[in-house]
CSV table of C-alpha atoms in Angstrom, one decimal:
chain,number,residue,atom,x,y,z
A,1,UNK,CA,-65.5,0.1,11.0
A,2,UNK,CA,-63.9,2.9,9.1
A,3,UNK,CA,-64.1,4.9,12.7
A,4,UNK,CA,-62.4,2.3,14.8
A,5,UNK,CA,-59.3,2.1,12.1
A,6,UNK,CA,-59.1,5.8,12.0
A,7,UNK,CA,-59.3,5.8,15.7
A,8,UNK,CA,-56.2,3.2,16.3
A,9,UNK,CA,-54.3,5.1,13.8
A,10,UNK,CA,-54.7,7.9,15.3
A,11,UNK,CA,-53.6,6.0,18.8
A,12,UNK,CA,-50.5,4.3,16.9
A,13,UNK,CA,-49.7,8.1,16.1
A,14,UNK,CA,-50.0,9.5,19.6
A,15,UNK,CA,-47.7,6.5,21.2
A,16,UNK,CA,-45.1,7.1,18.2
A,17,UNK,CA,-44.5,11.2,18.9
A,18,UNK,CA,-44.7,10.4,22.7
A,19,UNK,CA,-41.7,7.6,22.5
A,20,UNK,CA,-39.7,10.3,20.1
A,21,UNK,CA,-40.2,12.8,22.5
A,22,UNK,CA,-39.1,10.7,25.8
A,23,UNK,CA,-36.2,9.6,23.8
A,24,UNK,CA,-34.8,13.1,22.5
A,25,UNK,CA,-35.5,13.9,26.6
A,26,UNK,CA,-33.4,11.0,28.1
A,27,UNK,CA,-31.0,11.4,25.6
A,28,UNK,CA,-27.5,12.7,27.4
A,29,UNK,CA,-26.2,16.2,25.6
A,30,UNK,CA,-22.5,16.2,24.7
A,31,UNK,CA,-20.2,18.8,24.9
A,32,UNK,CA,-16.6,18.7,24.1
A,33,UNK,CA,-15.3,20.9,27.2
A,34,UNK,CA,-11.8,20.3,27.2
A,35,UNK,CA,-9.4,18.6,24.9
A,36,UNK,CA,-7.3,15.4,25.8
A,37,UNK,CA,-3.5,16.8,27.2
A,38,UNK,CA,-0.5,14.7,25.5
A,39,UNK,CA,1.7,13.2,28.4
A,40,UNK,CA,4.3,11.4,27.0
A,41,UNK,CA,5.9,11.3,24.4
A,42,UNK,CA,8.0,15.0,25.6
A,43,UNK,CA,8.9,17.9,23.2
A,44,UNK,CA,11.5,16.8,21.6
A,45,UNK,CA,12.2,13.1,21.6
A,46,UNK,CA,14.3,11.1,19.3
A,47,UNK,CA,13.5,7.8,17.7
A,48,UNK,CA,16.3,5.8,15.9
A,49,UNK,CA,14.1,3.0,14.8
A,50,UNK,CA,15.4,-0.6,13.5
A,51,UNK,CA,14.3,-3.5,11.8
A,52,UNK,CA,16.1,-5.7,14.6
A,53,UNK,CA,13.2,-4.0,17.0
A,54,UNK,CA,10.4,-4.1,14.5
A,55,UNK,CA,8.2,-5.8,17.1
A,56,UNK,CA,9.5,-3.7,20.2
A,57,UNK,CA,7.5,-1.3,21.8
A,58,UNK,CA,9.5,2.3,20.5
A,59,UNK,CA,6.9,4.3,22.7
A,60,UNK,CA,3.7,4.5,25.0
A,61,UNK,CA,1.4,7.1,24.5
A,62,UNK,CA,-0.4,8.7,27.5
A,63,UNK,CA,-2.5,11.5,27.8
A,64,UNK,CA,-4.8,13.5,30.0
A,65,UNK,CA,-8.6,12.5,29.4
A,66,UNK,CA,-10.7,14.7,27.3
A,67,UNK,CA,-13.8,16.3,29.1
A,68,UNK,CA,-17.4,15.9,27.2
A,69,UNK,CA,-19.8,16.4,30.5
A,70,UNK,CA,-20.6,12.8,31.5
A,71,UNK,CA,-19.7,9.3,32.1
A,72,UNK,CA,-19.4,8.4,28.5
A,73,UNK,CA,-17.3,6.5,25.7
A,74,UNK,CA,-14.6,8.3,24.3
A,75,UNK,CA,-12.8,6.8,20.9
A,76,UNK,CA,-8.9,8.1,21.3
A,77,UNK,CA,-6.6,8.3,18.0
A,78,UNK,CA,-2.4,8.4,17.8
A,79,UNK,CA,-1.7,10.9,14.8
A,80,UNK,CA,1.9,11.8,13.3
A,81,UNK,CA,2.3,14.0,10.7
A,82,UNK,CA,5.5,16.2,8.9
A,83,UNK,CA,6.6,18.7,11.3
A,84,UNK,CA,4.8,22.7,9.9
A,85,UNK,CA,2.2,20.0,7.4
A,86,UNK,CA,-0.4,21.0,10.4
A,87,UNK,CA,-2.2,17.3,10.4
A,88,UNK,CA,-3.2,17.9,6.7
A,89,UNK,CA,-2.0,13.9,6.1
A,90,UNK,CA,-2.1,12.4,9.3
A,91,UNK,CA,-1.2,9.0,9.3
A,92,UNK,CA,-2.5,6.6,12.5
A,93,UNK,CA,-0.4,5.0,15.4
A,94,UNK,CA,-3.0,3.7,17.5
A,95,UNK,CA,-6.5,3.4,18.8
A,96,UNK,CA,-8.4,3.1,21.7
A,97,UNK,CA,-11.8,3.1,23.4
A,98,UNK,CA,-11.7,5.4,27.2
A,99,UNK,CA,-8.3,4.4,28.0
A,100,UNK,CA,-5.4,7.1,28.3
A,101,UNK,CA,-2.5,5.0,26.8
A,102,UNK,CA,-1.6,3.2,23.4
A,103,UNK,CA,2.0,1.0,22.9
A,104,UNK,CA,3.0,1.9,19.4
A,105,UNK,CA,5.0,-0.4,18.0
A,106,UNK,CA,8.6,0.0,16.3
A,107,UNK,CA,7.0,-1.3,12.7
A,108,UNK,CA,4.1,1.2,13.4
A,109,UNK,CA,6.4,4.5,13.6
A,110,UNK,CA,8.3,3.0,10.7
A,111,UNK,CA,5.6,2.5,8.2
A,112,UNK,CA,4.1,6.1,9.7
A,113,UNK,CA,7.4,7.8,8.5
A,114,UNK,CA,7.8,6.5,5.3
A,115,UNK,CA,4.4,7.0,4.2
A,116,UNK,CA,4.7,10.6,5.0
A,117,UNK,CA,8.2,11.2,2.8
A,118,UNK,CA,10.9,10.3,5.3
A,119,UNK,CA,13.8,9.4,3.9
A,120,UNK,CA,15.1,6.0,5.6
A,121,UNK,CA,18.2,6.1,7.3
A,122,UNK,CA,18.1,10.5,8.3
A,123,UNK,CA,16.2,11.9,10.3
A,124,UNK,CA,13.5,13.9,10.4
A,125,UNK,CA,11.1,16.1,12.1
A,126,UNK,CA,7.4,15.1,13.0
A,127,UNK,CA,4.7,16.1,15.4
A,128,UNK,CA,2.0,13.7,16.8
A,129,UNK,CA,-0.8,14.8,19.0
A,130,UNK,CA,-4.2,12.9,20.6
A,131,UNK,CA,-7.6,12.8,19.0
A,132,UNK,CA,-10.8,12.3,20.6
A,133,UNK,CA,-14.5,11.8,19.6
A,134,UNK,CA,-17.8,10.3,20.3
A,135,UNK,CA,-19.1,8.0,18.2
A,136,UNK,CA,-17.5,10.3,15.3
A,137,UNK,CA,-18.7,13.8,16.2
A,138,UNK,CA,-17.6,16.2,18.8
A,139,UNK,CA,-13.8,16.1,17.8
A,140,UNK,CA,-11.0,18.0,20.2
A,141,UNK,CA,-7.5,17.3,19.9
A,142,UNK,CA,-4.2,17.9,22.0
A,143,UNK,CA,-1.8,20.1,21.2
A,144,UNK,CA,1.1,19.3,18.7
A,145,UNK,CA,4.3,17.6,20.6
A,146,UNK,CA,7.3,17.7,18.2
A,147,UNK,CA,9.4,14.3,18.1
A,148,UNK,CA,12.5,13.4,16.0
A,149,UNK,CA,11.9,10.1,13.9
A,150,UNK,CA,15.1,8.3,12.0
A,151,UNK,CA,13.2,5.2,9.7
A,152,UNK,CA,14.7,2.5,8.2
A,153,UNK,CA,13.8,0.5,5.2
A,154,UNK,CA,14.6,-3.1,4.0
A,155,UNK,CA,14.8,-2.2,0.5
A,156,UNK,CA,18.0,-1.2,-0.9
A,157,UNK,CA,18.3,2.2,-1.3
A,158,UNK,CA,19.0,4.0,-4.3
A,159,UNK,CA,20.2,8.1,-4.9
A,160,UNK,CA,18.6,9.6,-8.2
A,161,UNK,CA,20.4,11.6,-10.4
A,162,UNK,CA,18.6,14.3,-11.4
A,163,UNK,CA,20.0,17.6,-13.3
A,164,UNK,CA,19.9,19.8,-16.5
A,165,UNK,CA,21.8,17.1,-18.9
A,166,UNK,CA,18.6,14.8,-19.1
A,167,UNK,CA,16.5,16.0,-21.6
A,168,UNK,CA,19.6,16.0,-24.3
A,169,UNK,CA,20.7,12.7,-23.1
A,170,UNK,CA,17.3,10.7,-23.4
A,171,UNK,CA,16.4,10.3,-19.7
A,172,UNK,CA,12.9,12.3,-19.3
A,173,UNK,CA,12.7,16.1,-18.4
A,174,UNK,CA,15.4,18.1,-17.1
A,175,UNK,CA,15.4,18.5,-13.5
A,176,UNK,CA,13.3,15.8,-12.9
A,177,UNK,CA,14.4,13.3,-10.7
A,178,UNK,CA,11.3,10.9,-11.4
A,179,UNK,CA,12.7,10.0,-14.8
A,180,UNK,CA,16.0,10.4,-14.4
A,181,UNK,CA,19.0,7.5,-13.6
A,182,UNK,CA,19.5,5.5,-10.4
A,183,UNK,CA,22.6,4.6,-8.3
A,184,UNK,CA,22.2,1.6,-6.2
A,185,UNK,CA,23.3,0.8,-2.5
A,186,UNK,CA,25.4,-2.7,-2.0
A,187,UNK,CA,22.3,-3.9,0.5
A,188,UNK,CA,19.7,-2.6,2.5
A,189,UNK,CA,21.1,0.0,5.0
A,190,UNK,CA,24.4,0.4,3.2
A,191,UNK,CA,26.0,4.0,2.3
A,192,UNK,CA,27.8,3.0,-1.1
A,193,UNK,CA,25.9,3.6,-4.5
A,194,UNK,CA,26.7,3.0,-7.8
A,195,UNK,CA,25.3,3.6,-11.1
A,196,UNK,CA,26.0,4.2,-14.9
A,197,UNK,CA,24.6,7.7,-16.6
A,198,UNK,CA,24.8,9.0,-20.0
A,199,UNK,CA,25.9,13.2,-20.5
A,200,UNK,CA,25.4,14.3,-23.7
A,201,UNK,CA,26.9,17.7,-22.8
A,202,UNK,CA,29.0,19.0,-19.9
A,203,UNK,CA,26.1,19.4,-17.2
A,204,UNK,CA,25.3,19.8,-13.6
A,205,UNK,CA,23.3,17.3,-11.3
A,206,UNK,CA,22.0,16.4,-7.6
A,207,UNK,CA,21.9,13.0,-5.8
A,208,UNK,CA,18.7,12.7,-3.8
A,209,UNK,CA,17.6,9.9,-1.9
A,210,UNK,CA,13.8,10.0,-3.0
A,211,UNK,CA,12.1,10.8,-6.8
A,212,UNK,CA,11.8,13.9,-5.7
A,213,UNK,CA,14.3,17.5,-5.1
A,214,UNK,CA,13.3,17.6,-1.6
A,215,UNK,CA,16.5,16.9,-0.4
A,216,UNK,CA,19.3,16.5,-1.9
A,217,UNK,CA,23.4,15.8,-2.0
A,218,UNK,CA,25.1,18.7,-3.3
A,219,UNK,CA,28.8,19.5,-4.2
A,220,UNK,CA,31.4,19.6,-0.9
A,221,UNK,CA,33.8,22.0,0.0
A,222,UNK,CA,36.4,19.8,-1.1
A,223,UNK,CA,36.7,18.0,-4.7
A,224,UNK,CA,35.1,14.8,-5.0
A,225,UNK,CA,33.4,15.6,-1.5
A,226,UNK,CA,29.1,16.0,-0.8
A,227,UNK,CA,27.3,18.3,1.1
A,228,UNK,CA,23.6,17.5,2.5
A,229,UNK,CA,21.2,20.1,1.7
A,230,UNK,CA,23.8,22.5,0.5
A,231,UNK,CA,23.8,25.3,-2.5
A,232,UNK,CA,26.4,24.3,-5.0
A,233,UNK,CA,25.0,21.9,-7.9
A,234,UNK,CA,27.6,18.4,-8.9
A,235,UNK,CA,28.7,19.0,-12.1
A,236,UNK,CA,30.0,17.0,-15.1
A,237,UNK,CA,32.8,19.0,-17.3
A,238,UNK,CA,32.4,16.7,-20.4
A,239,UNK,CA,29.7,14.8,-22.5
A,240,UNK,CA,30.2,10.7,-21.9
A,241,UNK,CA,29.3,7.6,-20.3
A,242,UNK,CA,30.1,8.0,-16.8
A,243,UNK,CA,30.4,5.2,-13.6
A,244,UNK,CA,29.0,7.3,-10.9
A,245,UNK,CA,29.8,6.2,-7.4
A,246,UNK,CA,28.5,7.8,-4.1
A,247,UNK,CA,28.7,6.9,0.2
A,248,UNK,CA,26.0,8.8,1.6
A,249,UNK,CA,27.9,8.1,5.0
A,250,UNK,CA,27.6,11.6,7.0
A,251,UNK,CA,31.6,10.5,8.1
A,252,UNK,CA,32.3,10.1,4.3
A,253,UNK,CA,30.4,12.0,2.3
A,254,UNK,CA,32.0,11.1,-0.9
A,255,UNK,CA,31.5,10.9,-4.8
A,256,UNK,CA,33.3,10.0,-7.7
A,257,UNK,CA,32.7,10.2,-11.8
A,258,UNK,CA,34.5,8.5,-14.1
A,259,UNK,CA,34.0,8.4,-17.7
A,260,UNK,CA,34.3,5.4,-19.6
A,261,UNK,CA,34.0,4.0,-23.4
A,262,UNK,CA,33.5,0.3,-22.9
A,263,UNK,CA,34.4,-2.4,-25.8
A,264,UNK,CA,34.8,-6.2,-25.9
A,265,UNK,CA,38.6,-7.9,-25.3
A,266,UNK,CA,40.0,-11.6,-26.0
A,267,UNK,CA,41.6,-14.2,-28.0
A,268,UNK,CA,37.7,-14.3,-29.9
A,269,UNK,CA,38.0,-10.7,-30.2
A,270,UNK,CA,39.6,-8.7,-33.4
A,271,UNK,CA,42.0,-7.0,-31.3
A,272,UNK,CA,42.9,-9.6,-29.0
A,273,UNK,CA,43.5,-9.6,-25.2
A,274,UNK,CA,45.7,-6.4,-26.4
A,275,UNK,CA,43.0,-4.1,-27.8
A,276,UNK,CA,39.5,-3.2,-27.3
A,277,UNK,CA,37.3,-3.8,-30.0
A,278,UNK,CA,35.4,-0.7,-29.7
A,279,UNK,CA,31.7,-1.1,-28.8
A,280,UNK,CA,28.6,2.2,-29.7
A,281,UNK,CA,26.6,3.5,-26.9
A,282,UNK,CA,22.8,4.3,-27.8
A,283,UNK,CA,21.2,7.2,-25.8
A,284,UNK,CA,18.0,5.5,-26.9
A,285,UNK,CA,18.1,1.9,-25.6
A,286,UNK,CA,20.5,3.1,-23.0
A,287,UNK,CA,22.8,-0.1,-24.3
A,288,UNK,CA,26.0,-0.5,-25.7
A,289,UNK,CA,26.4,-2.3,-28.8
A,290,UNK,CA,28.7,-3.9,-31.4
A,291,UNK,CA,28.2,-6.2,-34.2
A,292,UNK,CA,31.5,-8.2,-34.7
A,293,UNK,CA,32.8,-11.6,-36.2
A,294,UNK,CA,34.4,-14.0,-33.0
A,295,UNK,CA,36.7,-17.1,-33.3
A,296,UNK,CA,35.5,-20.2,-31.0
A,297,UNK,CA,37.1,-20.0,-27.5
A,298,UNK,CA,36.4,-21.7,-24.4
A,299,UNK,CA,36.0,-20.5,-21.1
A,300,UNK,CA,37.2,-20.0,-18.5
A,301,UNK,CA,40.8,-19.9,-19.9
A,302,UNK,CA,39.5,-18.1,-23.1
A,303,UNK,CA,36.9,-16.1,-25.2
A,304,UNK,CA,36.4,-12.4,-24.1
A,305,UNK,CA,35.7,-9.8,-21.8
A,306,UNK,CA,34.3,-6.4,-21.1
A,307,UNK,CA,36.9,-4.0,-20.7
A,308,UNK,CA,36.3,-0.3,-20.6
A,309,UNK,CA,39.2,2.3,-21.7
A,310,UNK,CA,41.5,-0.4,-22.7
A,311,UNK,CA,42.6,-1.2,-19.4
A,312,UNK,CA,41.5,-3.5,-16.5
A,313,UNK,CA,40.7,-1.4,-13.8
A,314,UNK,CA,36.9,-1.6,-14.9
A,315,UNK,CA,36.3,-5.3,-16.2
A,316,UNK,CA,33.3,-7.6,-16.5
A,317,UNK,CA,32.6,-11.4,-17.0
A,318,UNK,CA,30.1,-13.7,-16.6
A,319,UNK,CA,30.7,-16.3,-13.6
A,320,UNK,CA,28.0,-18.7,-14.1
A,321,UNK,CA,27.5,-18.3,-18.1
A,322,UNK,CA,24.0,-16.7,-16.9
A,323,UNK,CA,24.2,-13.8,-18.4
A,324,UNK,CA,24.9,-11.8,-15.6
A,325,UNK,CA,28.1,-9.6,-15.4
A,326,UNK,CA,30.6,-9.9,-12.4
A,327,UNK,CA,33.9,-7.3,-11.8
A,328,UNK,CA,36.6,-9.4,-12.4
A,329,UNK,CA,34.2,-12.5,-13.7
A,330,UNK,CA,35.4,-15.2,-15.7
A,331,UNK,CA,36.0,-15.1,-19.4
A,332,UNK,CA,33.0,-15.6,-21.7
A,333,UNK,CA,33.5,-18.6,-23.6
A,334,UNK,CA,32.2,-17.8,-27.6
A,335,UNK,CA,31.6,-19.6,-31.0
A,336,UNK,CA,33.0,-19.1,-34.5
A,337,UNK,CA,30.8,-16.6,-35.7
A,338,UNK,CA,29.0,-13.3,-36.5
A,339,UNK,CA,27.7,-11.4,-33.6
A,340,UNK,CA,25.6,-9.1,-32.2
A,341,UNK,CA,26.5,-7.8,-28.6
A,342,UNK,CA,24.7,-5.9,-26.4
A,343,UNK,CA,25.8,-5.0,-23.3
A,344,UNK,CA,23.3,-3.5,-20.5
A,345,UNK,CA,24.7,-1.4,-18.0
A,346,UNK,CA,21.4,1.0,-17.0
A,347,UNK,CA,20.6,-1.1,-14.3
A,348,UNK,CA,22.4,-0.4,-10.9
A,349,UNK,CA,24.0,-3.1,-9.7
A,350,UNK,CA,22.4,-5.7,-12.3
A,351,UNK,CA,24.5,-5.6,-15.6
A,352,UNK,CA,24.0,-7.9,-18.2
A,353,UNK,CA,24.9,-8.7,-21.7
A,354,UNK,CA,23.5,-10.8,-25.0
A,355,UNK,CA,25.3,-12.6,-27.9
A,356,UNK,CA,23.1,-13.3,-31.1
A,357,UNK,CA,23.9,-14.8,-34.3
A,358,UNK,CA,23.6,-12.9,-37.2
């Protein structure tokens, strides 16, 4: 018995190598012999890309086939990476399976582009090329076609502030524009920015339009003018609470900073609709505060305002009674009282205020 078990072992054995050895005989070899050839896009092309055409096709990919020696399935990947980054972050337009073409969509080359540091609205230099492989293994490429990409975003942009004056004036590191102050575009896709920063001490700055130095707006040749990419640092002459205002524009190219000391105004005020009643900025909280004793006033004829520098060009109220600031709003109505105000303005483009009881 202990033969015939040994003996159909042994059998089970034989069958097993001969199968392997058939197999690893009839099995095809592959060679990558020549790489795939990049067709279309050209050297050279532009895309101006749009979130009206998010769904449109922006481009077809075609290429030459690569050559691996036999009839057999080839897996094709769309790459795009930053121009010089050789493919080191790659990021993916398209797939296929033994087919020479791929319809990459406008979305596709957006998302592509932002996830490898464009900045939306400029353009910017990339190169995209063809992979190929076989089940993973045996990888060839094409060679690198350089293409122009201008993104877009739907989120409002905003310019960071980065420069020498943070670290004395409570906003991070110097030079680093990951801590520092924001300005803030009107809408998506607009050029105007806005924004309130704190200099301890005279100080010069950038405006770039990621957290980052990359790029950056630099002083113009002309006072209150920018220049993209140039060598001269912004600069601020005097310590203060500035409004900084920017259009990004490349036909305007402009910037403004103007320093004000902001305070509460009113018939609930001390000083009336005539006077400011002076209010205390804190570098810490980055809020302006006073604590002050109001009369009871009604809105929207009476109660008070913010007014900076004791005039009306910069004004704010709340429309609303929300809490929320407005230029120009309607006066905030008040009761008799002792108050604490706080007034918010590091925010871009989202200022608000509180009133509390002492």
């Amino acid at each position: 018995m202990k033969n015939i078990a040994k003996s159909l072992i042994a059998l089970f054995a034989l069958v097993a190598v001969s199968c392997s050895v058939e197999d690893v005989q009839d099995r095809p070899v592959i060679d990558g012999i020549d790489s795939p050839v990049l067709t279309a896009p050209s050297a050279g092309t532009a895309y101006v890309l749009t979130v009206a055409a998010a769904d449109n096709q922006i481009e077809r990919f075609t290429w030459k086939s690569a050559n691996y020696g036999g009839d057999i399935e080839v897996n094709y990947t769309v790459q795009m990476d930053k121009k010089g980054n050789a493919f080191k972050t790659p990021q993916e337009l398209g797939t296929v399976k033994s087919s020479n073409q791929v319809s990459v969509s406008v979305s596709k080359m957006n998302t592509a582009a932002l996830a490898l540091g464009a900045t939306p609205f400029t353009a910017a230099d990339f190169e995209v090329r063809v992979k190929s492989d076989v089940a993973g293994s045996n990888i060839m490429f094409s060679d690198a076609v350089a293409v122009v990409v201008t993104p877009y975003t739907t989120e409002t942009p905003k310019l960071w502030v980065p420069g020498g004056y943070q670290a004395a004036s409570g906003y991070g590191t110097d030079w680093t524009a990951g801590t520092a102050p924001t300005l803030l575009a009107e809408a998506y896709g607009k050029t105007a920015f806005e924004g309130y920063v704190y200099f301890a001490a005279a100080g010069e700055f950038l405006l770039t339009p990621a957290s980052n130095t990359d790029n950056k707006y630099t002083k113009g040749a002309t006072a209150g003018t920018l220049l993209y990419n140039g060598s001269d640092n912004l600069k601020i002459d005097a310590a203060g609470y500035y409004k900084i205002k920017a259009d990004t524009d490349p036909a305007k190219l402009t910037y403004s900073a103007t320093k004000l000391a902001w305070g509460i105004v009113g018939n609930a005020t001390p000083g009336g609709w005539d006077a400011d009643t002076p209010m205390v900025y804190n570098p810490t909280t980055k809020k302006w505060t006073i604590t002050v004793v109001l009369t009871a006033q009604s809105a929207p004829d009476n109660g008070l305002k913010f007014r900076a520098n004791n005039n009306w060009d910069y004004n704010f109220g709340d429309t609303g009674a929300d809490g929320k600031l407005e230029d120009g709003g309607t006066n905030i109505g008040t009761t008799a009282g002792t108050f604490l105000i706080t007034l918010d303005l590091s925010n871009p483009r989202n200022y608000t205020y509180t009133m509390v009881k002492q």
